[in-house]
Amino acid sequence: MLFDNLLVAFESKSDAELKKAYRIFSLMKYPFLVKTAKLMMQLAIFLHLPIKFPVVKSIFKHFCGGETLPDCENTINSLQQYQVKTILDYSAEGGATEAELDEVANEIRRLIEYAATNDAIPFAVFKPSGIMRPGLLMKVAASQMLSVVEKLEFELDRKRFMDLCDKSAAKNLPLFVDAEETWIQKPVDDLMLEMMRKHNKQKAIIFNTLQMYRTDRLDYLHQLTEMARNEKFYVGVKLVRGAYVEKEHQRAMKLAYPTPVFNTKIETDSAFNKAIEFCFEYSGIVSFCCASHNEFSCALLVEYMSSVNIAPNDPRFWFAQLHGMSNHISFNLAKAGFNVCKYVPYGPIKAVMPYLMRRAEENTSIAGQTGRELQLILAEQKRRSHSNP
């Protein structure tokens, strides 16, 4: 099987690193421990207590590249040795003031400059809520009346957003824009369409992220592709399953509206795989990234490409997984010549820990994900012990 080669999957990891990974995923297996750790982290940040203690540092090092762009060079170079590319993700939380939002936007500009000079970094990325106030996005999404001050604020948000897209396009660097909760996504989709129309005239440079657990995203993908065909621009999409399923269900229940996400994982998996099939079918105008830790979905795209003899390194098709996870997928795909990248978060430890805690919670809610990581690590440790008696 494509992902079964443990030697390839863990070639980059020392015995000590494997043991550390095992300890980390063993803790993440228990939702109670993850929630307790999150509460302790939030309290420490609120009380301005030091948080660079050993456990935090070990988790941070496993999943992140460093606190600054130069700190990430070792991770970038290590991945590149195995033909795995890097997407640097500045994962510090956005603020509420213009100065805080500007600070994040300025870091993304530095990231774009940095990535544009390094062939090991094929994409830049940013999260809209890091540079735009979520409360204002929610009002715009709901078509609520904005005050004069809010209108001015939203124009500044739009300018930050479009400036980053313009800068990445000027550098000929493809750009992923991450997805948000349904109640703030509509203005992001509108901006992404505007930017695709502007910058995707020759090829896909601007990539929107579609969370396929949403019941409307497959139809949206069809509509977007039809617009692109009629208006002569290219579509760029990153396909993910989705990160906010519990929040989406809880909010829908609280406010008494139909849940916008599927009720079962089977339905989400089906929508995701149908999106892969559709993007592949329309790959003349659609470039996409299969951003998934699901072996079946990744193998499905490989099968489609192989069935019509598309080269593994065709620039229209990419795979992506998070740094520190699913190395059996990433490294085996890269070894076979496919375009693969790892999402590598970076930023000050204190600012990035809320992001890491959310990722840990996601892992505990994904059936089998943490157990699969542990199973693979144990299998590799056993393989090494037999290879080196």
mmCIF file of C-alpha atoms in Angstrom:
data_model
loop_
_atom_site.group_PDB
_atom_site.id
_atom_site.type_symbol
_atom_site.label_atom_id
_atom_site.label_comp_id
_atom_site.label_asym_id
_atom_site.label_seq_id
_atom_site.Cartn_x
_atom_site.Cartn_y
_atom_site.Cartn_z
ATOM 1 C CA MET A 1 0.000 0.000 0.000
ATOM 2 C CA LEU A 2 1.126 3.552 -0.747
ATOM 3 C CA PHE A 3 1.339 4.726 2.870
ATOM 4 C CA ASP A 4 2.626 1.548 4.550
ATOM 5 C CA ASN A 5 6.364 2.120 4.246
ATOM 6 C CA LEU A 6 7.358 2.978 7.818
ATOM 7 C CA LEU A 7 11.020 3.411 6.936
ATOM 8 C CA VAL A 8 10.101 6.236 4.592
ATOM 9 C CA ALA A 9 7.474 7.666 6.953
ATOM 10 C CA PHE A 10 9.819 8.019 9.927
ATOM 11 C CA GLU A 11 13.219 8.259 8.262
ATOM 12 C CA SER A 12 13.605 11.833 9.465
ATOM 13 C CA LYS A 13 12.920 10.969 13.143
ATOM 14 C CA SER A 14 15.503 9.847 15.676
ATOM 15 C CA ASP A 15 14.629 7.291 18.347
ATOM 16 C CA ALA A 16 14.394 10.108 20.901
ATOM 17 C CA GLU A 17 12.028 12.098 18.676
ATOM 18 C CA LEU A 18 9.824 9.047 18.210
ATOM 19 C CA LYS A 19 9.599 8.568 21.978
ATOM 20 C CA LYS A 20 8.689 12.225 22.441
ATOM 21 C CA ALA A 21 5.993 11.957 19.749
ATOM 22 C CA TYR A 22 4.587 8.898 21.480
ATOM 23 C CA ARG A 23 4.336 10.766 24.795
ATOM 24 C CA ILE A 24 2.620 13.737 23.153
ATOM 25 C CA PHE A 25 -0.013 11.683 21.325
ATOM 26 C CA SER A 26 -0.553 9.526 24.403
ATOM 27 C CA LEU A 27 -1.601 12.647 26.305
ATOM 28 C CA MET A 28 -3.724 13.917 23.417
ATOM 29 C CA LYS A 29 -5.689 10.674 23.468
ATOM 30 C CA TYR A 30 -7.594 11.846 26.543
ATOM 31 C CA PRO A 31 -10.074 14.720 25.977
ATOM 32 C CA PHE A 32 -10.154 15.527 29.697
ATOM 33 C CA LEU A 33 -6.389 16.116 29.779
ATOM 34 C CA VAL A 34 -6.540 18.278 26.661
ATOM 35 C CA LYS A 35 -9.364 20.425 28.051
ATOM 36 C CA THR A 36 -7.578 20.756 31.411
ATOM 37 C CA ALA A 37 -4.346 21.770 29.685
ATOM 38 C CA LYS A 38 -6.240 24.336 27.645
ATOM 39 C CA LEU A 39 -7.831 25.874 30.744
ATOM 40 C CA MET A 40 -4.461 25.998 32.522
ATOM 41 C CA MET A 41 -2.911 27.646 29.476
ATOM 42 C CA GLN A 42 -5.665 30.251 29.272
ATOM 43 C CA LEU A 43 -5.271 31.011 32.980
ATOM 44 C CA ALA A 44 -1.496 31.332 32.701
ATOM 45 C CA ILE A 45 -1.832 33.729 29.767
ATOM 46 C CA PHE A 46 -4.519 35.768 31.571
ATOM 47 C CA LEU A 47 -2.324 36.056 34.689
ATOM 48 C CA HIS A 48 0.773 36.846 32.594
ATOM 49 C CA LEU A 49 2.584 33.820 33.982
ATOM 50 C CA PRO A 50 5.603 32.287 32.203
ATOM 51 C CA ILE A 51 4.513 29.351 30.035
ATOM 52 C CA LYS A 52 7.784 28.170 28.503
ATOM 53 C CA PHE A 53 7.878 25.097 30.699
ATOM 54 C CA PRO A 54 9.134 21.731 29.369
ATOM 55 C CA VAL A 55 5.769 20.232 28.384
ATOM 56 C CA VAL A 56 4.786 23.318 26.411
ATOM 57 C CA LYS A 57 8.187 23.515 24.767
ATOM 58 C CA SER A 58 8.028 19.863 23.736
ATOM 59 C CA ILE A 59 4.546 20.246 22.218
ATOM 60 C CA PHE A 60 5.552 23.490 20.528
ATOM 61 C CA LYS A 61 8.690 21.969 19.031
ATOM 62 C CA HIS A 62 6.826 18.910 17.756
ATOM 63 C CA PHE A 63 4.140 20.848 15.872
ATOM 64 C CA CYS A 64 5.781 24.233 15.172
ATOM 65 C CA GLY A 65 8.782 25.541 13.286
ATOM 66 C CA GLY A 66 9.830 28.192 15.799
ATOM 67 C CA GLU A 67 8.938 31.601 17.126
ATOM 68 C CA THR A 68 10.297 33.625 14.185
ATOM 69 C CA LEU A 69 10.846 33.103 10.464
ATOM 70 C CA PRO A 70 14.616 32.472 10.863
ATOM 71 C CA ASP A 71 13.816 29.950 13.611
ATOM 72 C CA CYS A 72 11.939 27.876 11.035
ATOM 73 C CA GLU A 73 14.904 27.319 8.725
ATOM 74 C CA ASN A 74 15.961 24.046 10.350
ATOM 75 C CA THR A 75 12.463 22.603 9.928
ATOM 76 C CA ILE A 76 12.220 23.826 6.331
ATOM 77 C CA ASN A 77 15.598 22.339 5.431
ATOM 78 C CA SER A 78 14.878 19.069 7.235
ATOM 79 C CA LEU A 79 11.607 18.572 5.354
ATOM 80 C CA GLN A 80 13.202 19.578 2.054
ATOM 81 C CA GLN A 81 15.754 16.756 2.409
ATOM 82 C CA TYR A 82 12.833 14.387 1.894
ATOM 83 C CA GLN A 83 11.189 16.417 -0.911
ATOM 84 C CA VAL A 84 8.497 17.683 1.451
ATOM 85 C CA LYS A 85 7.752 21.399 1.066
ATOM 86 C CA THR A 86 6.771 23.829 3.817
ATOM 87 C CA ILE A 87 3.864 26.211 4.252
ATOM 88 C CA LEU A 88 4.708 28.618 7.066
ATOM 89 C CA ASP A 89 1.573 29.513 9.001
ATOM 90 C CA TYR A 90 1.822 32.506 11.337
ATOM 91 C CA SER A 91 -0.562 31.172 13.955
ATOM 92 C CA ALA A 92 -0.660 33.971 16.521
ATOM 93 C CA GLU A 93 -4.178 35.015 17.410
ATOM 94 C CA GLY A 94 -5.471 38.215 15.845
ATOM 95 C CA GLY A 95 -6.355 41.144 18.084
ATOM 96 C CA ALA A 96 -9.244 43.544 18.399
ATOM 97 C CA THR A 97 -7.478 46.844 17.715
ATOM 98 C CA GLU A 98 -6.271 48.248 14.417
ATOM 99 C CA ALA A 99 -2.693 48.198 15.714
ATOM 100 C CA GLU A 100 -2.942 44.485 16.596
ATOM 101 C CA LEU A 101 -4.494 43.600 13.238
ATOM 102 C CA ASP A 102 -1.826 45.639 11.454
ATOM 103 C CA GLU A 103 0.871 43.810 13.402
ATOM 104 C CA VAL A 104 -0.369 40.441 12.132
ATOM 105 C CA ALA A 105 -0.699 41.772 8.570
ATOM 106 C CA ASN A 106 2.855 43.091 8.694
ATOM 107 C CA GLU A 107 4.129 39.668 9.749
ATOM 108 C CA ILE A 108 2.259 38.064 6.836
ATOM 109 C CA ARG A 109 3.960 40.561 4.502
ATOM 110 C CA ARG A 110 7.340 39.501 5.889
ATOM 111 C CA LEU A 111 6.289 35.882 5.424
ATOM 112 C CA ILE A 112 5.414 36.494 1.760
ATOM 113 C CA GLU A 113 8.779 38.181 1.173
ATOM 114 C CA TYR A 114 10.554 35.298 2.873
ATOM 115 C CA ALA A 115 8.640 32.552 1.060
ATOM 116 C CA ALA A 116 9.060 34.157 -2.357
ATOM 117 C CA THR A 117 12.833 33.682 -2.130
ATOM 118 C CA ASN A 118 12.738 30.023 -1.028
ATOM 119 C CA ASP A 119 11.806 27.216 -3.433
ATOM 120 C CA ALA A 120 11.029 24.978 -0.455
ATOM 121 C CA ILE A 121 8.015 27.195 0.367
ATOM 122 C CA PRO A 122 5.475 26.901 -2.483
ATOM 123 C CA PHE A 123 2.603 28.821 -0.831
ATOM 124 C CA ALA A 124 1.952 31.655 1.586
ATOM 125 C CA VAL A 125 -1.078 31.536 3.878
ATOM 126 C CA PHE A 126 -3.079 33.723 6.213
ATOM 127 C CA LYS A 127 -6.249 33.489 8.271
ATOM 128 C CA PRO A 128 -8.754 36.308 7.661
ATOM 129 C CA SER A 129 -9.707 36.683 11.338
ATOM 130 C CA GLY A 130 -6.069 37.460 12.090
ATOM 131 C CA ILE A 131 -6.272 40.686 10.087
ATOM 132 C CA MET A 132 -10.021 41.431 10.266
ATOM 133 C CA ARG A 133 -12.149 41.782 13.382
ATOM 134 C CA PRO A 134 -14.467 38.720 13.615
ATOM 135 C CA GLY A 135 -17.309 40.702 15.219
ATOM 136 C CA LEU A 136 -17.363 43.054 12.262
ATOM 137 C CA LEU A 137 -17.165 40.179 9.777
ATOM 138 C CA MET A 138 -20.205 38.666 11.493
ATOM 139 C CA LYS A 139 -22.230 41.863 11.042
ATOM 140 C CA VAL A 140 -21.230 42.091 7.374
ATOM 141 C CA ALA A 141 -22.081 38.428 6.805
ATOM 142 C CA ALA A 142 -25.520 38.975 8.356
ATOM 143 C CA SER A 143 -26.090 42.091 6.196
ATOM 144 C CA GLN A 144 -26.562 44.199 9.316
ATOM 145 C CA MET A 145 -26.388 47.968 9.146
ATOM 146 C CA LEU A 146 -22.891 49.274 9.881
ATOM 147 C CA SER A 147 -22.178 52.542 11.623
ATOM 148 C CA VAL A 148 -19.993 55.127 9.910
ATOM 149 C CA VAL A 149 -17.073 54.049 12.082
ATOM 150 C CA GLU A 150 -17.675 50.372 11.274
ATOM 151 C CA LYS A 151 -17.806 51.113 7.553
ATOM 152 C CA LEU A 152 -14.422 52.807 7.782
ATOM 153 C CA GLU A 153 -13.085 49.919 9.839
ATOM 154 C CA PHE A 154 -14.285 47.360 7.308
ATOM 155 C CA GLU A 155 -12.635 49.298 4.500
ATOM 156 C CA LEU A 156 -9.352 49.072 6.411
ATOM 157 C CA ASP A 157 -9.943 45.335 6.846
ATOM 158 C CA ARG A 158 -10.617 44.928 3.128
ATOM 159 C CA LYS A 159 -7.475 46.882 2.301
ATOM 160 C CA ARG A 160 -5.327 44.667 4.530
ATOM 161 C CA PHE A 161 -6.842 41.585 2.920
ATOM 162 C CA MET A 162 -6.429 42.767 -0.665
ATOM 163 C CA ASP A 163 -2.928 44.145 -0.078
ATOM 164 C CA LEU A 164 -1.739 40.722 1.047
ATOM 165 C CA CYS A 165 -3.301 39.065 -2.001
ATOM 166 C CA ASP A 166 -1.780 41.713 -4.277
ATOM 167 C CA LYS A 167 1.644 41.311 -2.709
ATOM 168 C CA SER A 168 1.647 37.526 -3.050
ATOM 169 C CA ALA A 169 0.447 37.736 -6.649
ATOM 170 C CA ALA A 170 3.142 40.311 -7.448
ATOM 171 C CA LYS A 171 5.713 37.822 -6.169
ATOM 172 C CA ASN A 172 4.099 35.041 -8.254
ATOM 173 C CA LEU A 173 3.627 33.167 -4.985
ATOM 174 C CA PRO A 174 0.395 31.174 -4.659
ATOM 175 C CA LEU A 175 -1.603 32.124 -1.570
ATOM 176 C CA PHE A 176 -3.929 30.023 0.579
ATOM 177 C CA VAL A 177 -6.559 31.894 2.598
ATOM 178 C CA ASP A 178 -7.897 29.813 5.458
ATOM 179 C CA ALA A 179 -11.586 29.271 6.173
ATOM 180 C CA GLU A 180 -13.602 30.634 9.094
ATOM 181 C CA GLU A 181 -16.834 29.745 10.878
ATOM 182 C CA THR A 182 -19.959 29.886 8.694
ATOM 183 C CA TRP A 183 -21.236 33.049 10.359
ATOM 184 C CA ILE A 184 -18.218 35.076 9.193
ATOM 185 C CA GLN A 185 -17.243 33.251 5.983
ATOM 186 C CA LYS A 186 -19.514 35.045 3.463
ATOM 187 C CA PRO A 187 -17.514 38.306 3.239
ATOM 188 C CA VAL A 188 -14.332 36.233 2.986
ATOM 189 C CA ASP A 189 -15.792 34.279 0.051
ATOM 190 C CA ASP A 190 -16.774 37.559 -1.617
ATOM 191 C CA LEU A 191 -13.258 38.950 -1.232
ATOM 192 C CA MET A 192 -11.730 35.710 -2.480
ATOM 193 C CA LEU A 193 -13.877 35.772 -5.601
ATOM 194 C CA GLU A 194 -12.823 39.362 -6.225
ATOM 195 C CA MET A 195 -9.164 38.421 -5.827
ATOM 196 C CA MET A 196 -9.473 35.341 -8.071
ATOM 197 C CA ARG A 197 -11.029 37.454 -10.781
ATOM 198 C CA LYS A 198 -8.157 39.902 -10.475
ATOM 199 C CA HIS A 199 -5.147 37.612 -10.099
ATOM 200 C CA ASN A 200 -6.081 34.194 -11.527
ATOM 201 C CA LYS A 201 -6.099 35.236 -15.187
ATOM 202 C CA GLN A 202 -3.156 33.057 -16.258
ATOM 203 C CA LYS A 203 -3.146 30.414 -13.519
ATOM 204 C CA ALA A 204 -4.384 29.872 -9.984
ATOM 205 C CA ILE A 205 -2.531 32.180 -7.589
ATOM 206 C CA ILE A 206 -5.270 32.884 -5.037
ATOM 207 C CA PHE A 207 -6.719 29.788 -3.301
ATOM 208 C CA ASN A 208 -9.850 29.798 -1.179
ATOM 209 C CA THR A 209 -10.333 27.111 1.494
ATOM 210 C CA LEU A 210 -13.510 25.041 1.370
ATOM 211 C CA GLN A 211 -14.618 23.201 4.509
ATOM 212 C CA MET A 212 -16.398 20.210 3.082
ATOM 213 C CA TYR A 213 -18.331 19.413 6.257
ATOM 214 C CA ARG A 214 -20.513 22.337 5.221
ATOM 215 C CA THR A 215 -23.632 21.181 3.424
ATOM 216 C CA ASP A 216 -23.377 23.999 0.864
ATOM 217 C CA ARG A 217 -19.740 23.798 -0.181
ATOM 218 C CA LEU A 218 -20.057 21.279 -2.999
ATOM 219 C CA ASP A 219 -22.686 23.467 -4.667
ATOM 220 C CA TYR A 220 -20.484 26.518 -4.046
ATOM 221 C CA LEU A 221 -17.551 24.767 -5.732
ATOM 222 C CA HIS A 222 -19.737 24.022 -8.770
ATOM 223 C CA GLN A 223 -20.950 27.635 -8.933
ATOM 224 C CA LEU A 224 -17.436 29.045 -8.553
ATOM 225 C CA THR A 225 -16.120 26.834 -11.335
ATOM 226 C CA GLU A 226 -18.984 27.804 -13.623
ATOM 227 C CA MET A 227 -18.254 31.490 -13.006
ATOM 228 C CA ALA A 228 -14.596 30.866 -13.796
ATOM 229 C CA ARG A 229 -15.487 29.158 -17.066
ATOM 230 C CA ASN A 230 -17.753 32.011 -18.119
ATOM 231 C CA GLU A 231 -15.462 34.829 -16.979
ATOM 232 C CA LYS A 232 -12.151 33.219 -18.042
ATOM 233 C CA PHE A 233 -10.264 32.967 -14.775
ATOM 234 C CA TYR A 234 -8.754 30.040 -12.909
ATOM 235 C CA VAL A 235 -9.999 28.557 -9.640
ATOM 236 C CA GLY A 236 -7.714 27.768 -6.731
ATOM 237 C CA VAL A 237 -9.111 25.791 -3.798
ATOM 238 C CA LYS A 238 -7.760 24.038 -0.752
ATOM 239 C CA LEU A 239 -10.078 21.240 0.333
ATOM 240 C CA VAL A 240 -10.375 20.491 4.058
ATOM 241 C CA ARG A 241 -12.970 18.615 6.040
ATOM 242 C CA GLY A 242 -13.474 21.396 8.598
ATOM 243 C CA ALA A 243 -12.317 22.593 11.994
ATOM 244 C CA TYR A 244 -15.351 23.937 13.859
ATOM 245 C CA VAL A 245 -17.917 21.155 13.802
ATOM 246 C CA GLU A 246 -18.867 21.330 17.493
ATOM 247 C CA LYS A 247 -19.099 25.134 17.458
ATOM 248 C CA GLU A 248 -21.268 25.026 14.342
ATOM 249 C CA HIS A 249 -23.717 22.517 15.813
ATOM 250 C CA GLN A 250 -23.879 24.310 19.178
ATOM 251 C CA ARG A 251 -24.531 27.736 17.651
ATOM 252 C CA ALA A 252 -27.200 26.371 15.303
ATOM 253 C CA MET A 253 -28.945 24.690 18.223
ATOM 254 C CA LYS A 254 -28.709 27.778 20.437
ATOM 255 C CA LEU A 255 -30.074 30.148 17.783
ATOM 256 C CA ALA A 256 -32.560 27.628 16.369
ATOM 257 C CA TYR A 257 -31.486 27.510 12.733
ATOM 258 C CA PRO A 258 -30.653 24.441 10.611
ATOM 259 C CA THR A 259 -27.127 23.246 11.231
ATOM 260 C CA PRO A 260 -24.921 24.266 8.278
ATOM 261 C CA VAL A 261 -22.675 21.208 8.603
ATOM 262 C CA PHE A 262 -23.289 17.525 8.076
ATOM 263 C CA ASN A 263 -24.420 15.460 11.030
ATOM 264 C CA THR A 264 -22.155 12.509 10.295
ATOM 265 C CA LYS A 265 -18.543 11.981 9.311
ATOM 266 C CA ILE A 266 -19.691 9.639 6.521
ATOM 267 C CA GLU A 267 -21.534 12.542 4.858
ATOM 268 C CA THR A 268 -18.510 14.808 5.238
ATOM 269 C CA ASP A 269 -16.198 12.165 3.789
ATOM 270 C CA SER A 270 -18.544 11.710 0.846
ATOM 271 C CA ALA A 271 -18.657 15.465 0.134
ATOM 272 C CA PHE A 272 -14.879 15.753 0.423
ATOM 273 C CA ASN A 273 -14.261 12.890 -1.991
ATOM 274 C CA LYS A 274 -16.861 14.222 -4.434
ATOM 275 C CA ALA A 275 -15.027 17.564 -4.326
ATOM 276 C CA ILE A 276 -11.757 15.800 -5.192
ATOM 277 C CA GLU A 277 -13.460 14.082 -8.115
ATOM 278 C CA PHE A 278 -14.986 17.352 -9.332
ATOM 279 C CA CYS A 279 -11.737 19.322 -9.062
ATOM 280 C CA PHE A 280 -9.915 16.564 -10.907
ATOM 281 C CA GLU A 281 -12.560 16.487 -13.645
ATOM 282 C CA TYR A 282 -12.228 20.261 -14.104
ATOM 283 C CA SER A 283 -8.462 20.433 -13.623
ATOM 284 C CA GLY A 284 -8.223 22.396 -16.838
ATOM 285 C CA ILE A 285 -9.329 25.434 -14.835
ATOM 286 C CA VAL A 286 -9.113 24.208 -11.220
ATOM 287 C CA SER A 287 -5.915 23.799 -9.223
ATOM 288 C CA PHE A 288 -6.365 22.344 -5.764
ATOM 289 C CA CYS A 289 -4.748 21.066 -2.625
ATOM 290 C CA CYS A 290 -6.027 17.930 -0.912
ATOM 291 C CA ALA A 291 -5.356 19.060 2.654
ATOM 292 C CA SER A 292 -6.242 15.886 4.474
ATOM 293 C CA HIS A 293 -4.993 13.354 7.004
ATOM 294 C CA ASN A 294 -7.421 10.815 5.563
ATOM 295 C CA GLU A 295 -5.587 8.000 3.788
ATOM 296 C CA PHE A 296 -8.521 7.069 1.554
ATOM 297 C CA SER A 297 -8.988 10.621 0.233
ATOM 298 C CA CYS A 298 -5.280 11.032 -0.515
ATOM 299 C CA ALA A 299 -5.143 7.620 -2.202
ATOM 300 C CA LEU A 300 -8.235 8.548 -4.230
ATOM 301 C CA LEU A 301 -6.497 11.550 -5.779
ATOM 302 C CA VAL A 302 -3.399 9.441 -6.479
ATOM 303 C CA GLU A 303 -5.633 6.898 -8.221
ATOM 304 C CA TYR A 304 -7.313 9.559 -10.348
ATOM 305 C CA MET A 305 -3.967 11.006 -11.409
ATOM 306 C CA SER A 306 -2.482 7.602 -12.169
ATOM 307 C CA SER A 307 -5.525 6.493 -14.165
ATOM 308 C CA VAL A 308 -4.843 9.073 -16.879
ATOM 309 C CA ASN A 309 -1.045 9.164 -16.517
ATOM 310 C CA ILE A 310 -0.808 12.624 -14.977
ATOM 311 C CA ALA A 311 2.702 13.201 -13.652
ATOM 312 C CA PRO A 312 2.880 13.095 -9.831
ATOM 313 C CA ASN A 313 4.500 16.539 -9.747
ATOM 314 C CA ASP A 314 1.864 18.219 -11.924
ATOM 315 C CA PRO A 315 1.601 21.741 -10.421
ATOM 316 C CA ARG A 316 -2.218 21.676 -10.392
ATOM 317 C CA PHE A 317 -2.334 19.019 -7.665
ATOM 318 C CA TRP A 318 -0.996 19.257 -4.112
ATOM 319 C CA PHE A 319 -1.276 17.350 -0.872
ATOM 320 C CA ALA A 320 -0.898 18.903 2.590
ATOM 321 C CA GLN A 321 -0.792 17.688 6.176
ATOM 322 C CA LEU A 322 0.053 19.359 9.475
ATOM 323 C CA HIS A 323 3.643 19.290 10.686
ATOM 324 C CA GLY A 324 4.109 16.587 13.298
ATOM 325 C CA MET A 325 1.218 14.452 12.046
ATOM 326 C CA SER A 326 0.507 11.879 9.325
ATOM 327 C CA ASN A 327 4.114 11.527 8.238
ATOM 328 C CA HIS A 328 3.227 8.162 6.729
ATOM 329 C CA ILE A 329 1.084 10.038 4.196
ATOM 330 C CA SER A 330 3.336 13.050 3.589
ATOM 331 C CA PHE A 331 6.687 11.326 3.290
ATOM 332 C CA ASN A 332 5.485 8.363 1.248
ATOM 333 C CA LEU A 333 3.709 10.665 -1.209
ATOM 334 C CA ALA A 334 6.814 12.826 -1.516
ATOM 335 C CA LYS A 335 8.991 9.749 -2.021
ATOM 336 C CA ALA A 336 6.695 8.756 -4.901
ATOM 337 C CA GLY A 337 7.213 12.168 -6.492
ATOM 338 C CA PHE A 338 3.940 13.901 -5.595
ATOM 339 C CA ASN A 339 3.701 17.561 -4.566
ATOM 340 C CA VAL A 340 3.497 17.532 -0.769
ATOM 341 C CA CYS A 341 3.735 20.246 1.834
ATOM 342 C CA LYS A 342 3.528 20.451 5.579
ATOM 343 C CA TYR A 343 1.656 23.229 7.352
ATOM 344 C CA VAL A 344 4.257 24.505 9.830
ATOM 345 C CA PRO A 345 2.860 26.936 12.427
ATOM 346 C CA TYR A 346 5.185 29.527 13.888
ATOM 347 C CA GLY A 347 5.014 32.540 16.174
ATOM 348 C CA PRO A 348 5.697 33.459 19.814
ATOM 349 C CA ILE A 349 4.946 30.482 22.081
ATOM 350 C CA LYS A 350 2.484 32.473 24.177
ATOM 351 C CA ALA A 351 0.611 33.619 21.074
ATOM 352 C CA VAL A 352 0.600 30.235 19.305
ATOM 353 C CA MET A 353 -0.439 28.008 22.225
ATOM 354 C CA PRO A 354 -4.193 28.792 21.841
ATOM 355 C CA TYR A 355 -3.894 27.577 18.244
ATOM 356 C CA LEU A 356 -2.121 24.394 19.372
ATOM 357 C CA MET A 357 -4.729 23.733 22.033
ATOM 358 C CA ARG A 358 -7.474 23.950 19.413
ATOM 359 C CA ARG A 359 -5.567 21.514 17.215
ATOM 360 C CA ALA A 360 -5.251 19.125 20.145
ATOM 361 C CA GLU A 361 -9.005 19.352 20.763
ATOM 362 C CA GLU A 362 -9.656 18.660 17.083
ATOM 363 C CA ASN A 363 -7.495 15.557 17.262
ATOM 364 C CA THR A 364 -9.412 14.173 20.233
ATOM 365 C CA SER A 365 -12.685 14.717 18.353
ATOM 366 C CA ILE A 366 -11.486 13.007 15.154
ATOM 367 C CA ALA A 367 -12.278 9.339 15.527
ATOM 368 C CA GLY A 368 -9.101 7.298 15.429
ATOM 369 C CA GLN A 369 -6.678 10.088 14.483
ATOM 370 C CA THR A 370 -4.601 10.086 17.674
ATOM 371 C CA GLY A 371 -4.834 6.305 17.968
ATOM 372 C CA ARG A 372 -3.587 5.984 14.390
ATOM 373 C CA GLU A 373 -0.561 8.159 15.165
ATOM 374 C CA LEU A 374 0.256 6.040 18.211
ATOM 375 C CA GLN A 375 -0.198 2.814 16.264
ATOM 376 C CA LEU A 376 2.229 3.974 13.563
ATOM 377 C CA ILE A 377 4.830 5.151 16.077
ATOM 378 C CA LEU A 378 4.693 1.834 17.936
ATOM 379 C CA ALA A 379 4.992 -0.082 14.655
ATOM 380 C CA GLU A 380 8.063 1.942 13.692
ATOM 381 C CA GLN A 381 9.672 1.432 17.110
ATOM 382 C CA LYS A 382 9.073 -2.308 16.734
ATOM 383 C CA ARG A 383 10.517 -2.283 13.210
ATOM 384 C CA ARG A 384 13.646 -0.515 14.437
ATOM 385 C CA SER A 385 14.100 -2.893 17.334
ATOM 386 C CA HIS A 386 13.958 -5.859 14.941
ATOM 387 C CA SER A 387 16.314 -4.141 12.490
ATOM 388 C CA ASN A 388 18.828 -3.338 15.248
ATOM 389 C CA PRO A 389 18.703 -6.212 17.748
#
